[in-house]
Tab-separated table of C-alpha atoms in Angstrom:
chain	number	residue	atom	x	y	z
P	7	MET	CA	-30.283	-17.171	-8.322
P	8	SER	CA	-32.372	-15.871	-11.201
P	9	ASN	CA	-33.231	-18.165	-14.075
P	10	LYS	CA	-31.826	-15.869	-16.726
P	11	LEU	CA	-28.115	-15.171	-16.518
P	12	LYS	CA	-26.878	-11.993	-18.148
P	13	SER	CA	-24.258	-11.841	-20.890
P	14	GLN	CA	-21.109	-9.751	-20.430
P	15	LYS	CA	-22.515	-7.151	-22.799
P	16	GLU	CA	-25.711	-6.863	-20.710
P	17	ILE	CA	-23.687	-6.674	-17.478
P	18	LEU	CA	-21.510	-3.850	-18.825
P	19	ALA	CA	-24.621	-2.001	-20.023
P	20	LYS	CA	-26.095	-2.254	-16.493
P	21	LEU	CA	-22.876	-0.792	-15.075
P	22	GLY	CA	-22.930	2.005	-17.659
P	23	ILE	CA	-19.628	0.838	-19.189
P	24	THR	CA	-19.368	1.073	-22.975
P	25	THR	CA	-15.817	-0.226	-23.379
P	26	LEU	CA	-13.338	-1.935	-21.066
P	27	ASN	CA	-9.991	-0.258	-20.448
P	28	SER	CA	-6.798	-2.037	-21.556
P	29	MET	CA	-6.152	-3.527	-18.086
P	30	GLN	CA	-9.680	-4.978	-17.927
P	31	GLU	CA	-9.395	-6.384	-21.460
P	32	GLU	CA	-6.126	-8.112	-20.570
P	33	ALA	CA	-7.509	-9.388	-17.239
P	34	LEU	CA	-10.572	-10.817	-18.991
P	35	LEU	CA	-8.434	-12.799	-21.421
P	36	ALA	CA	-5.816	-13.910	-18.880
P	37	ILE	CA	-8.183	-14.980	-16.084
P	38	SER	CA	-10.350	-16.907	-18.555
P	39	ALA	CA	-7.333	-18.819	-19.867
P	40	THR	CA	-5.135	-19.271	-16.773
P	41	GLU	CA	-5.429	-21.047	-13.431
P	42	ASN	CA	-3.357	-18.501	-11.473
P	43	THR	CA	-3.369	-14.754	-12.145
P	44	VAL	CA	-1.847	-11.765	-10.347
P	45	LEU	CA	-3.481	-8.459	-11.293
P	46	LEU	CA	-1.531	-5.306	-10.366
P	47	SER	CA	-3.209	-1.971	-11.007
P	48	PRO	CA	-3.771	1.261	-9.042
P	49	THR	CA	-6.901	1.698	-6.930
P	50	GLY	CA	-9.760	3.115	-8.956
P	51	THR	CA	-8.745	1.604	-12.304
P	52	GLY	CA	-11.556	-0.965	-12.363
P	53	LYS	CA	-9.859	-4.115	-11.002
P	54	THR	CA	-13.145	-5.352	-9.482
P	55	VAL	CA	-14.904	-5.443	-12.847
P	56	GLY	CA	-11.662	-6.770	-14.382
P	57	PHE	CA	-11.681	-9.947	-12.283
P	58	LEU	CA	-15.455	-10.353	-11.856
P	59	LEU	CA	-16.370	-10.522	-15.549
P	60	PRO	CA	-14.279	-13.623	-16.362
P	61	VAL	CA	-15.085	-15.512	-13.132
P	62	LEU	CA	-18.839	-14.889	-13.371
P	63	SER	CA	-18.893	-16.472	-16.828
P	64	GLU	CA	-17.417	-19.687	-15.379
P	65	LEU	CA	-19.903	-20.172	-12.524
P	66	ASP	CA	-22.291	-23.134	-12.702
P	67	GLN	CA	-25.897	-21.998	-12.491
P	68	ASN	CA	-27.007	-25.538	-11.552
P	69	SER	CA	-25.002	-25.586	-8.314
P	70	ASP	CA	-26.688	-24.462	-5.100
P	71	GLN	CA	-23.411	-24.032	-3.178
P	72	ILE	CA	-20.780	-21.304	-2.834
P	73	GLN	CA	-18.482	-21.428	-5.867
P	74	LEU	CA	-16.489	-18.191	-5.560
P	75	LEU	CA	-14.820	-16.758	-2.432
P	76	ILE	CA	-13.437	-13.207	-2.482
P	77	LEU	CA	-11.253	-12.315	0.524
P	78	VAL	CA	-10.729	-8.612	1.253
P	79	PRO	CA	-8.859	-6.655	3.969
P	80	SER	CA	-11.720	-4.353	5.030
P	81	ARG	CA	-15.472	-4.221	5.614
P	82	GLU	CA	-15.818	-1.315	3.200
P	83	LEU	CA	-14.250	-3.269	0.341
P	84	ALA	CA	-16.494	-6.288	1.082
P	85	ILE	CA	-19.620	-4.089	0.967
P	86	GLN	CA	-18.384	-2.334	-2.169
P	87	ILE	CA	-17.781	-5.578	-4.106
P	88	GLU	CA	-21.152	-6.969	-3.001
P	89	GLN	CA	-22.762	-3.769	-4.335
P	90	VAL	CA	-20.916	-4.029	-7.688
P	91	ILE	CA	-22.092	-7.644	-8.134
P	92	ARG	CA	-25.680	-6.581	-7.369
P	93	GLU	CA	-25.440	-3.729	-9.874
P	94	MET	CA	-24.158	-6.185	-12.494
P	95	GLY	CA	-27.438	-8.104	-12.239
P	96	SER	CA	-25.527	-11.282	-13.108
P	97	GLY	CA	-28.238	-13.609	-11.806
P	98	PHE	CA	-25.977	-15.009	-9.063
P	99	LYS	CA	-26.603	-14.335	-5.363
P	100	ALA	CA	-23.729	-12.649	-3.494
P	101	ASN	CA	-23.336	-11.923	0.214
P	102	ALA	CA	-20.694	-10.083	2.216
P	103	VAL	CA	-19.628	-11.184	5.713
P	104	TYR	CA	-17.291	-9.203	7.938
P	105	GLY	CA	-16.447	-8.386	11.535
P	106	GLY	CA	-18.373	-5.669	13.319
P	107	ARG	CA	-21.845	-6.884	12.450
P	108	PRO	CA	-23.985	-9.536	14.224
P	109	PHE	CA	-23.159	-13.149	13.385
P	110	SER	CA	-26.917	-13.837	13.335
P	111	LYS	CA	-27.227	-11.559	10.289
P	112	ASP	CA	-24.666	-13.710	8.448
P	113	LYS	CA	-26.551	-16.891	9.379
P	114	ILE	CA	-29.827	-15.562	7.946
P	115	GLU	CA	-28.144	-14.653	4.631
P	116	LEU	CA	-26.144	-17.899	4.395
P	117	ALA	CA	-29.300	-19.973	5.059
P	118	HIS	CA	-30.138	-19.189	1.400
P	119	THR	CA	-26.700	-20.155	0.145
P	120	PRO	CA	-25.106	-17.550	-2.144
P	121	THR	CA	-23.010	-18.477	-5.173
P	122	ILE	CA	-20.484	-15.772	-4.266
P	123	LEU	CA	-19.176	-15.047	-0.778
P	124	ILE	CA	-17.177	-11.892	-0.088
P	125	GLY	CA	-15.585	-11.457	3.318
P	126	THR	CA	-12.797	-10.377	5.598
P	127	PRO	CA	-10.423	-13.213	6.563
P	128	GLY	CA	-11.335	-13.209	10.267
P	129	ARG	CA	-15.073	-13.611	9.668
P	130	VAL	CA	-14.695	-16.135	6.816
P	131	ALA	CA	-12.325	-18.282	8.931
P	132	ASP	CA	-14.906	-18.204	11.735
P	133	HIS	CA	-17.618	-19.465	9.368
P	134	LEU	CA	-15.387	-22.271	8.120
P	135	ARG	CA	-14.687	-23.367	11.719
P	136	ARG	CA	-18.441	-23.461	12.366
P	137	GLU	CA	-19.046	-25.224	9.030
P	138	SER	CA	-21.608	-22.572	8.035
P	139	PHE	CA	-21.334	-23.685	4.391
P	140	THR	CA	-19.879	-26.530	2.336
P	141	VAL	CA	-16.783	-26.068	0.186
P	142	ARG	CA	-17.127	-28.897	-2.359
P	143	ASP	CA	-18.120	-26.522	-5.197
P	144	LEU	CA	-15.815	-23.691	-4.091
P	145	LYS	CA	-13.282	-23.736	-6.908
P	146	THR	CA	-12.343	-20.074	-7.405
P	147	LEU	CA	-10.513	-17.923	-4.854
P	148	VAL	CA	-9.875	-14.188	-5.208
P	149	LEU	CA	-7.516	-12.438	-2.769
P	150	ASP	CA	-8.327	-8.780	-3.401
P	151	GLU	CA	-5.680	-6.314	-2.107
P	152	PHE	CA	-3.968	-9.460	-0.771
P	153	ASP	CA	-0.855	-7.631	0.430
P	154	LYS	CA	-2.966	-5.392	2.684
P	155	SER	CA	-4.630	-8.453	4.268
P	156	LEU	CA	-1.175	-9.909	4.996
P	157	GLU	CA	0.122	-6.573	6.245
P	158	ILE	CA	-2.685	-5.971	8.764
P	159	GLY	CA	-2.200	-9.343	10.387
P	160	PHE	CA	-4.581	-11.693	8.577
P	161	GLU	CA	-1.880	-14.193	7.560
P	162	ASN	CA	-2.934	-16.922	10.033
P	163	GLU	CA	-6.612	-16.639	9.062
P	164	MET	CA	-5.762	-16.689	5.349
P	165	ARG	CA	-3.578	-19.772	5.804
P	166	GLU	CA	-6.399	-21.471	7.761
P	167	ILE	CA	-9.002	-20.575	5.112
P	168	ILE	CA	-6.912	-21.907	2.224
P	169	GLU	CA	-6.257	-25.148	4.147
P	170	HIS	CA	-10.064	-25.552	4.372
P	171	LEU	CA	-10.446	-25.227	0.573
P	172	PRO	CA	-9.106	-28.413	-1.085
P	173	TYR	CA	-11.030	-28.002	-4.352
P	174	ILE	CA	-9.615	-24.643	-5.508
P	175	GLU	CA	-8.770	-24.673	-9.221
P	176	LYS	CA	-8.391	-20.947	-9.954
P	177	ARG	CA	-6.606	-18.262	-7.917
P	178	ILE	CA	-6.677	-14.520	-8.622
P	179	LEU	CA	-4.611	-12.101	-6.532
P	180	THR	CA	-4.940	-8.338	-6.891
P	181	SER	CA	-2.923	-5.418	-5.539
P	182	ALA	CA	-2.180	-1.786	-6.327
P	183	THR	CA	1.597	-2.265	-6.052
P	184	SER	CA	4.139	-4.632	-7.574
P	185	GLY	CA	7.179	-6.406	-6.129
P	186	LEU	CA	5.241	-8.283	-3.444
P	187	GLU	CA	6.035	-11.731	-2.121
P	188	VAL	CA	3.196	-14.236	-2.185
P	189	PRO	CA	3.389	-16.749	0.709
P	190	ASP	CA	3.679	-20.441	-0.241
P	191	PHE	CA	0.416	-21.342	1.503
P	192	VAL	CA	-1.540	-19.486	-1.221
P	193	GLY	CA	-0.553	-22.284	-3.647
P	194	LEU	CA	0.244	-19.951	-6.521
P	195	LYS	CA	2.113	-21.739	-9.319
P	196	ASN	CA	3.020	-20.692	-12.882
P	197	GLU	CA	1.044	-17.502	-12.379
P	198	LEU	CA	0.447	-14.961	-15.128
P	199	VAL	CA	1.185	-11.413	-13.924
P	200	ILE	CA	-0.753	-8.480	-15.405
P	201	ASP	CA	1.149	-5.389	-14.270
P	202	TYR	CA	-0.419	-1.964	-14.745
P	203	SER	CA	0.933	-0.638	-11.443
P	204	ASP	CA	2.787	2.293	-13.062
P	205	THR	CA	-0.222	3.492	-15.072
P	206	ASN	CA	-0.891	6.754	-13.287
P	207	LYS	CA	2.532	8.076	-12.325
P	208	THR	CA	2.909	10.630	-15.115
P	209	ASN	CA	-0.312	12.410	-14.092
P	210	LEU	CA	0.685	12.898	-10.458
P	211	ALA	CA	2.373	16.054	-9.172
P	212	ILE	CA	4.083	15.720	-5.764
P	213	LYS	CA	4.592	19.040	-3.980
P	214	LYS	CA	6.331	19.809	-0.709
P	215	VAL	CA	4.722	22.297	1.701
P	216	VAL	CA	6.944	23.425	4.604
P	217	SER	CA	5.412	24.349	7.957
P	218	PRO	CA	7.174	26.684	10.426
P	219	ASP	CA	5.187	25.034	13.259
P	220	LYS	CA	5.745	21.488	14.485
P	221	ASN	CA	1.986	20.757	14.694
P	222	LYS	CA	1.495	21.890	11.045
P	223	LEU	CA	-2.196	22.751	11.693
P	224	GLN	CA	-2.235	26.350	10.483
P	225	THR	CA	-0.181	25.393	7.407
P	226	LEU	CA	-2.738	22.661	6.673
P	227	VAL	CA	-5.612	25.160	6.823
P	228	ASP	CA	-3.668	27.640	4.630
P	229	LEU	CA	-3.089	24.826	2.124
P	230	LEU	CA	-6.784	23.842	2.099
P	231	TYR	CA	-7.762	27.475	1.419
P	232	HIS	CA	-5.144	27.578	-1.340
P	233	ILE	CA	-6.585	24.404	-2.946
P	234	GLY	CA	-10.155	25.639	-2.605
P	235	ASN	CA	-13.402	23.684	-2.608
P	236	GLU	CA	-12.039	20.461	-4.141
P	237	PRO	CA	-12.387	16.777	-3.097
P	238	GLY	CA	-9.406	15.258	-1.288
P	239	ILE	CA	-8.089	13.169	1.604
P	240	ILE	CA	-5.850	14.287	4.473
P	241	PHE	CA	-3.804	11.264	5.601
P	242	CYS	CA	-2.713	10.758	9.218
P	243	ASN	CA	-0.992	7.793	10.866
P	244	PHE	CA	-3.081	7.671	14.058
P	245	LYS	CA	-6.725	8.121	15.031
P	246	ASP	CA	-5.753	10.522	17.864
P	247	THR	CA	-4.139	12.781	15.255
P	248	ILE	CA	-7.320	12.629	13.167
P	249	ASN	CA	-9.407	13.855	16.123
P	250	TYR	CA	-6.884	16.629	16.790
P	251	VAL	CA	-6.877	17.763	13.131
P	252	SER	CA	-10.671	17.435	12.911
P	253	GLU	CA	-11.140	19.767	15.883
P	254	PHE	CA	-8.911	22.406	14.266
P	255	LEU	CA	-10.747	22.193	10.926
P	256	SER	CA	-14.086	22.519	12.751
P	257	ASP	CA	-12.774	25.641	14.550
P	258	ASN	CA	-11.983	27.040	11.082
P	259	ASP	CA	-15.453	26.132	9.716
P	260	ILE	CA	-14.082	23.645	7.186
P	261	PRO	CA	-16.628	20.841	6.591
P	262	HIS	CA	-15.063	17.357	6.633
P	263	GLY	CA	-15.516	13.723	7.608
P	264	CYS	CA	-13.296	11.270	9.503
P	265	PHE	CA	-12.424	7.692	8.593
P	266	TYR	CA	-10.385	5.223	10.659
P	267	GLY	CA	-10.573	1.726	12.099
P	268	GLY	CA	-11.756	2.720	15.586
P	269	LEU	CA	-15.028	4.220	14.316
P	270	ASP	CA	-18.259	2.217	14.303
P	271	GLN	CA	-19.160	0.720	10.934
P	272	ILE	CA	-22.173	3.071	10.674
P	273	GLU	CA	-19.997	6.156	11.292
P	274	ARG	CA	-17.443	5.028	8.691
P	275	GLU	CA	-20.152	4.307	6.141
P	276	ARG	CA	-21.876	7.655	6.700
P	277	ALA	CA	-18.594	9.543	6.368
P	278	LEU	CA	-18.132	7.928	2.936
P	279	ILE	CA	-21.756	8.568	1.884
P	280	LYS	CA	-21.417	12.273	2.742
P	281	PHE	CA	-18.089	12.385	0.900
P	282	ARG	CA	-19.534	10.760	-2.230
P	283	ASN	CA	-22.526	13.106	-2.350
P	284	GLY	CA	-20.540	16.286	-1.681
P	285	THR	CA	-21.842	17.129	1.814
P	286	HIS	CA	-18.176	17.365	2.668
P	287	LYS	CA	-15.319	17.307	0.167
P	288	ILE	CA	-12.574	16.469	2.635
P	289	ILE	CA	-11.953	13.291	4.627
P	290	ILE	CA	-9.286	12.970	7.323
P	291	ALA	CA	-8.216	9.336	7.333
P	292	THR	CA	-5.657	6.725	8.275
P	293	ASP	CA	-4.133	4.444	5.647
P	294	LEU	CA	-7.354	2.408	5.852
P	295	ALA	CA	-8.597	4.831	3.166
P	296	ALA	CA	-5.490	4.439	0.997
P	297	ARG	CA	-7.080	1.737	-1.140
P	298	GLY	CA	-10.157	-0.261	-1.988
P	299	LEU	CA	-12.720	2.424	-1.143
P	300	ASP	CA	-15.554	3.413	-3.433
P	301	ILE	CA	-15.061	7.167	-3.476
P	302	PRO	CA	-15.130	9.722	-6.295
P	303	GLU	CA	-12.165	11.022	-8.256
P	304	LEU	CA	-9.916	13.121	-6.004
P	305	ASN	CA	-8.083	16.287	-6.972
P	306	PHE	CA	-5.549	15.978	-4.162
P	307	ILE	CA	-4.283	14.124	-1.138
P	308	ILE	CA	-2.289	15.601	1.739
P	309	HIS	CA	0.291	13.693	3.770
P	310	TYR	CA	-0.338	15.539	7.066
P	311	GLN	CA	1.697	12.874	8.836
P	312	LEU	CA	4.358	11.310	6.665
P	313	PRO	CA	3.786	7.614	5.904
P	314	LEU	CA	6.007	5.074	7.665
P	315	LYS	CA	6.521	2.793	4.647
P	316	ALA	CA	7.213	3.319	0.951
P	317	GLU	CA	4.174	1.199	-0.040
P	318	GLU	CA	1.825	3.457	1.924
P	319	PHE	CA	3.288	6.530	0.212
P	320	THR	CA	2.462	4.834	-3.115
P	321	HIS	CA	-1.027	3.750	-2.042
P	322	ARG	CA	-1.958	7.135	-0.614
P	323	ASN	CA	-0.757	8.884	-3.776
P	324	GLY	CA	-2.714	6.346	-5.827
P	325	ARG	CA	-5.977	7.805	-4.529
P	326	THR	CA	-5.509	10.764	-6.875
P	327	ALA	CA	-4.379	11.038	-10.523
P	328	ARG	CA	-6.189	7.823	-11.385
P	329	MET	CA	-6.077	6.499	-14.933
P	330	ASN	CA	-6.143	9.550	-17.245
P	331	SER	CA	-6.866	12.199	-14.589
P	332	THR	CA	-4.367	14.542	-13.005
P	333	GLY	CA	-3.914	15.089	-9.284
P	334	THR	CA	-1.565	16.450	-6.639
P	335	ALA	CA	-0.042	14.845	-3.541
P	336	TYR	CA	1.066	17.440	-0.982
P	337	VAL	CA	3.799	16.425	1.465
P	338	LEU	CA	3.288	18.616	4.549
P	339	GLN	CA	6.492	18.742	6.584
P	340	TRP	CA	7.783	20.748	9.518
P	341	GLU	CA	10.990	22.533	8.545
P	342	GLN	CA	13.038	20.363	10.971
P	343	GLU	CA	11.169	17.104	10.340
P	344	PHE	CA	13.037	13.964	9.237
P	345	VAL	CA	11.787	12.864	5.822
P	346	PRO	CA	12.268	9.200	4.771
P	347	GLU	CA	14.282	8.778	1.566
P	348	PHE	CA	11.348	7.115	-0.256
P	349	ILE	CA	9.451	10.432	-0.131
P	350	THR	CA	10.532	12.427	-3.138
P	351	THR	CA	8.991	15.791	-3.957
P	352	LYS	CA	9.277	17.438	-7.330
P	353	GLU	CA	8.090	20.940	-6.420
P	354	PHE	CA	7.955	23.313	-3.480
P	355	LEU	CA	4.662	25.065	-2.799
P	356	LYS	CA	4.065	28.080	-0.572
P	357	PRO	CA	0.286	28.409	-0.044
P	358	THR	CA	-1.085	31.868	-0.809
P	359	ASN	CA	-3.210	33.690	1.732
P	360	ALA	CA	-6.243	33.615	-0.546
P	361	LYS	CA	-9.307	32.395	1.378
P	362	PRO	CA	-11.978	31.065	-0.939
P	363	SER	CA	-14.799	29.712	1.149
P	364	ILE	CA	-14.793	25.964	1.761
P	365	VAL	CA	-18.509	25.435	2.138
P	366	SER	CA	-20.908	22.640	1.431
P	367	LYS	CA	-23.783	23.060	-0.975
P	368	TRP	CA	-25.379	19.775	0.133
P	369	ALA	CA	-26.874	18.215	3.261
P	370	THR	CA	-27.451	14.468	3.670
P	371	LEU	CA	-30.850	13.145	4.762
P	372	PHE	CA	-31.528	9.688	6.238
P	373	ILE	CA	-34.643	7.749	5.129
P	374	SER	CA	-35.832	4.848	7.320
P	375	GLY	CA	-36.760	2.537	4.427
P	376	GLY	CA	-34.748	0.592	1.858
P	377	ARG	CA	-34.651	-2.289	-0.610
P	378	LYS	CA	-36.323	-4.726	1.806
P	379	ASP	CA	-39.363	-2.404	1.824
P	380	LYS	CA	-39.486	-2.602	-2.017
P	381	ILE	CA	-38.452	1.070	-2.191
P	382	SER	CA	-36.516	2.161	-5.302
P	383	LYS	CA	-34.418	5.226	-6.104
P	384	GLY	CA	-37.270	6.357	-8.373
P	385	ASP	CA	-39.714	6.226	-5.440
P	386	ILE	CA	-37.371	8.406	-3.363
P	387	ALA	CA	-36.873	10.897	-6.197
P	388	GLY	CA	-40.652	11.100	-6.682
P	389	LEU	CA	-41.194	11.823	-2.978
P	390	PHE	CA	-38.643	14.654	-2.942
P	391	PHE	CA	-39.929	16.202	-6.185
P	392	LYS	CA	-43.626	16.035	-5.236
P	393	GLN	CA	-43.844	16.451	-1.458
P	394	GLY	CA	-40.415	18.052	-1.049
P	395	ASN	CA	-41.004	20.512	-3.929
P	396	LEU	CA	-37.427	20.159	-5.193
P	397	GLU	CA	-36.401	20.907	-8.768
P	398	LYS	CA	-34.555	18.222	-10.762
P	399	ASP	CA	-31.145	19.854	-10.280
P	400	GLU	CA	-31.784	20.143	-6.521
P	401	LEU	CA	-31.805	16.408	-5.898
P	402	GLY	CA	-28.319	15.049	-5.272
P	403	ILE	CA	-26.988	11.487	-5.091
P	404	ILE	CA	-29.351	8.826	-3.713
P	405	GLU	CA	-27.783	5.792	-2.010
P	406	LEU	CA	-30.185	2.906	-1.412
P	407	LYS	CA	-29.321	0.319	1.264
P	408	HIS	CA	-31.065	-2.848	2.458
P	409	ASP	CA	-33.035	-1.172	5.253
P	410	CYS	CA	-32.474	2.569	4.742
P	411	ALA	CA	-31.457	5.199	2.205
P	412	PHE	CA	-29.518	8.469	2.054
P	413	VAL	CA	-30.139	11.423	-0.224
P	414	ALA	CA	-28.353	14.752	-0.768
P	415	VAL	CA	-30.478	17.921	-0.893
P	416	PRO	CA	-29.483	21.613	-0.944
P	417	MET	CA	-28.304	22.602	2.522
P	418	ASN	CA	-30.416	25.778	2.539
P	419	LYS	CA	-33.586	23.735	1.874
P	420	ALA	CA	-32.912	20.720	4.112
P	421	ASP	CA	-35.095	21.787	7.068
P	422	ARG	CA	-38.070	22.621	4.835
P	423	VAL	CA	-37.732	19.347	2.893
P	424	ILE	CA	-37.652	17.318	6.140
P	425	GLU	CA	-40.773	19.135	7.348
P	426	GLN	CA	-42.633	18.286	4.116
P	427	THR	CA	-41.509	14.646	3.736
P	428	ASN	CA	-41.036	13.234	7.262
P	429	ASN	CA	-43.597	10.566	8.243
P	430	VAL	CA	-44.948	10.365	4.685
P	431	ARG	CA	-45.799	6.927	3.251
P	432	LEU	CA	-43.269	5.606	0.727
P	433	LYS	CA	-44.602	2.454	-0.964
P	434	LYS	CA	-46.316	0.769	2.022
P	435	LYS	CA	-43.984	2.107	4.702
P	436	LYS	CA	-44.265	5.324	6.676
P	437	VAL	CA	-40.707	6.647	6.655
P	438	ARG	CA	-38.803	8.865	9.047
P	439	ILE	CA	-36.587	11.449	7.382
P	440	LYS	CA	-33.912	13.332	9.316
P	441	LEU	CA	-30.590	15.094	8.872
P	442	VAL	CA	-27.466	12.901	9.106
């Protein structure tokens, strides 16, 4: 923990936020004044900042133990929240723990006890069983996207975790949808509910697209050409469907990424990095991508396979038309397909045969050095401007990780840039640079 803790004004300045939105303002006041808060707001509206600002101001800088536990349903959300806390520069140490990475890595990070622990229920429960940390100072519990954690089978772990935390004084639960039942074991009493869950509905257009073929693949491609080179997600229910759709898009030269639970963590992370920096503008995903992911504003989503539950229809649609933006949800259905009654479409769309090219301007390069090597984004930019001979507008998004980095460069210059920068010294480390 740093000696100087930042004020809320300084934290917002570091995040590049000039003013809080109305949901964040209300959350700040409510969480500061109440023991139990439920915060309901669509994904992408800034819930993370909304709950972090008030809880950070209540942490004790003289304690050397974990004081705040944030439970999340997915690895991606854990990593994302850890990153937001780091960007805030609050002065408090935060670490994320989750399944799919070595336990030894957790032990190294927890040896220097963080003030804030973010984790998936399975991994956090495991640490509590092993007594990896003490809980005497752990007084604030956040269940972020709590309904998703319950839905994907974490109820037993969550119950076990909360039983291990006898000193909790403040509980904050967040979700993107309302009307959810909170189990008794959470211990929520006299809670204050902040409900912004209907914020984005007026900006969302829902359009039905009818396919003459049962597999819907050609209709999907026609729709993508109709939409053009815009960012969006194609939702499927199963990973086998994703692979099937992915193959067809590849045959039609449509750049895309894939995102589902069966992929390795590295593959999932790289799919998101390439999506954020524009290497591909389309991701084919399961409902794992329906909430909690740090991805840019989307123009559209497509229900390639219709969702099985009303909540997932809401969550998928919530990925577009966020806050004040507009967006479209396309319901792709075979002409004889059964459509659940919760799926309502306002318009019918017949895709035109226009074929604008869906091409990528960017390529993503991997750099074998990161924060632990004292490398900064400025160092990387300098390398690509000087040795790589790129102009300022030719350097895309840089993402800096603990032990590596990723940078977007023009696709037509990628090979030359690799040739000029690979095995060059960056700070004190000779780095490898290759195409992702």
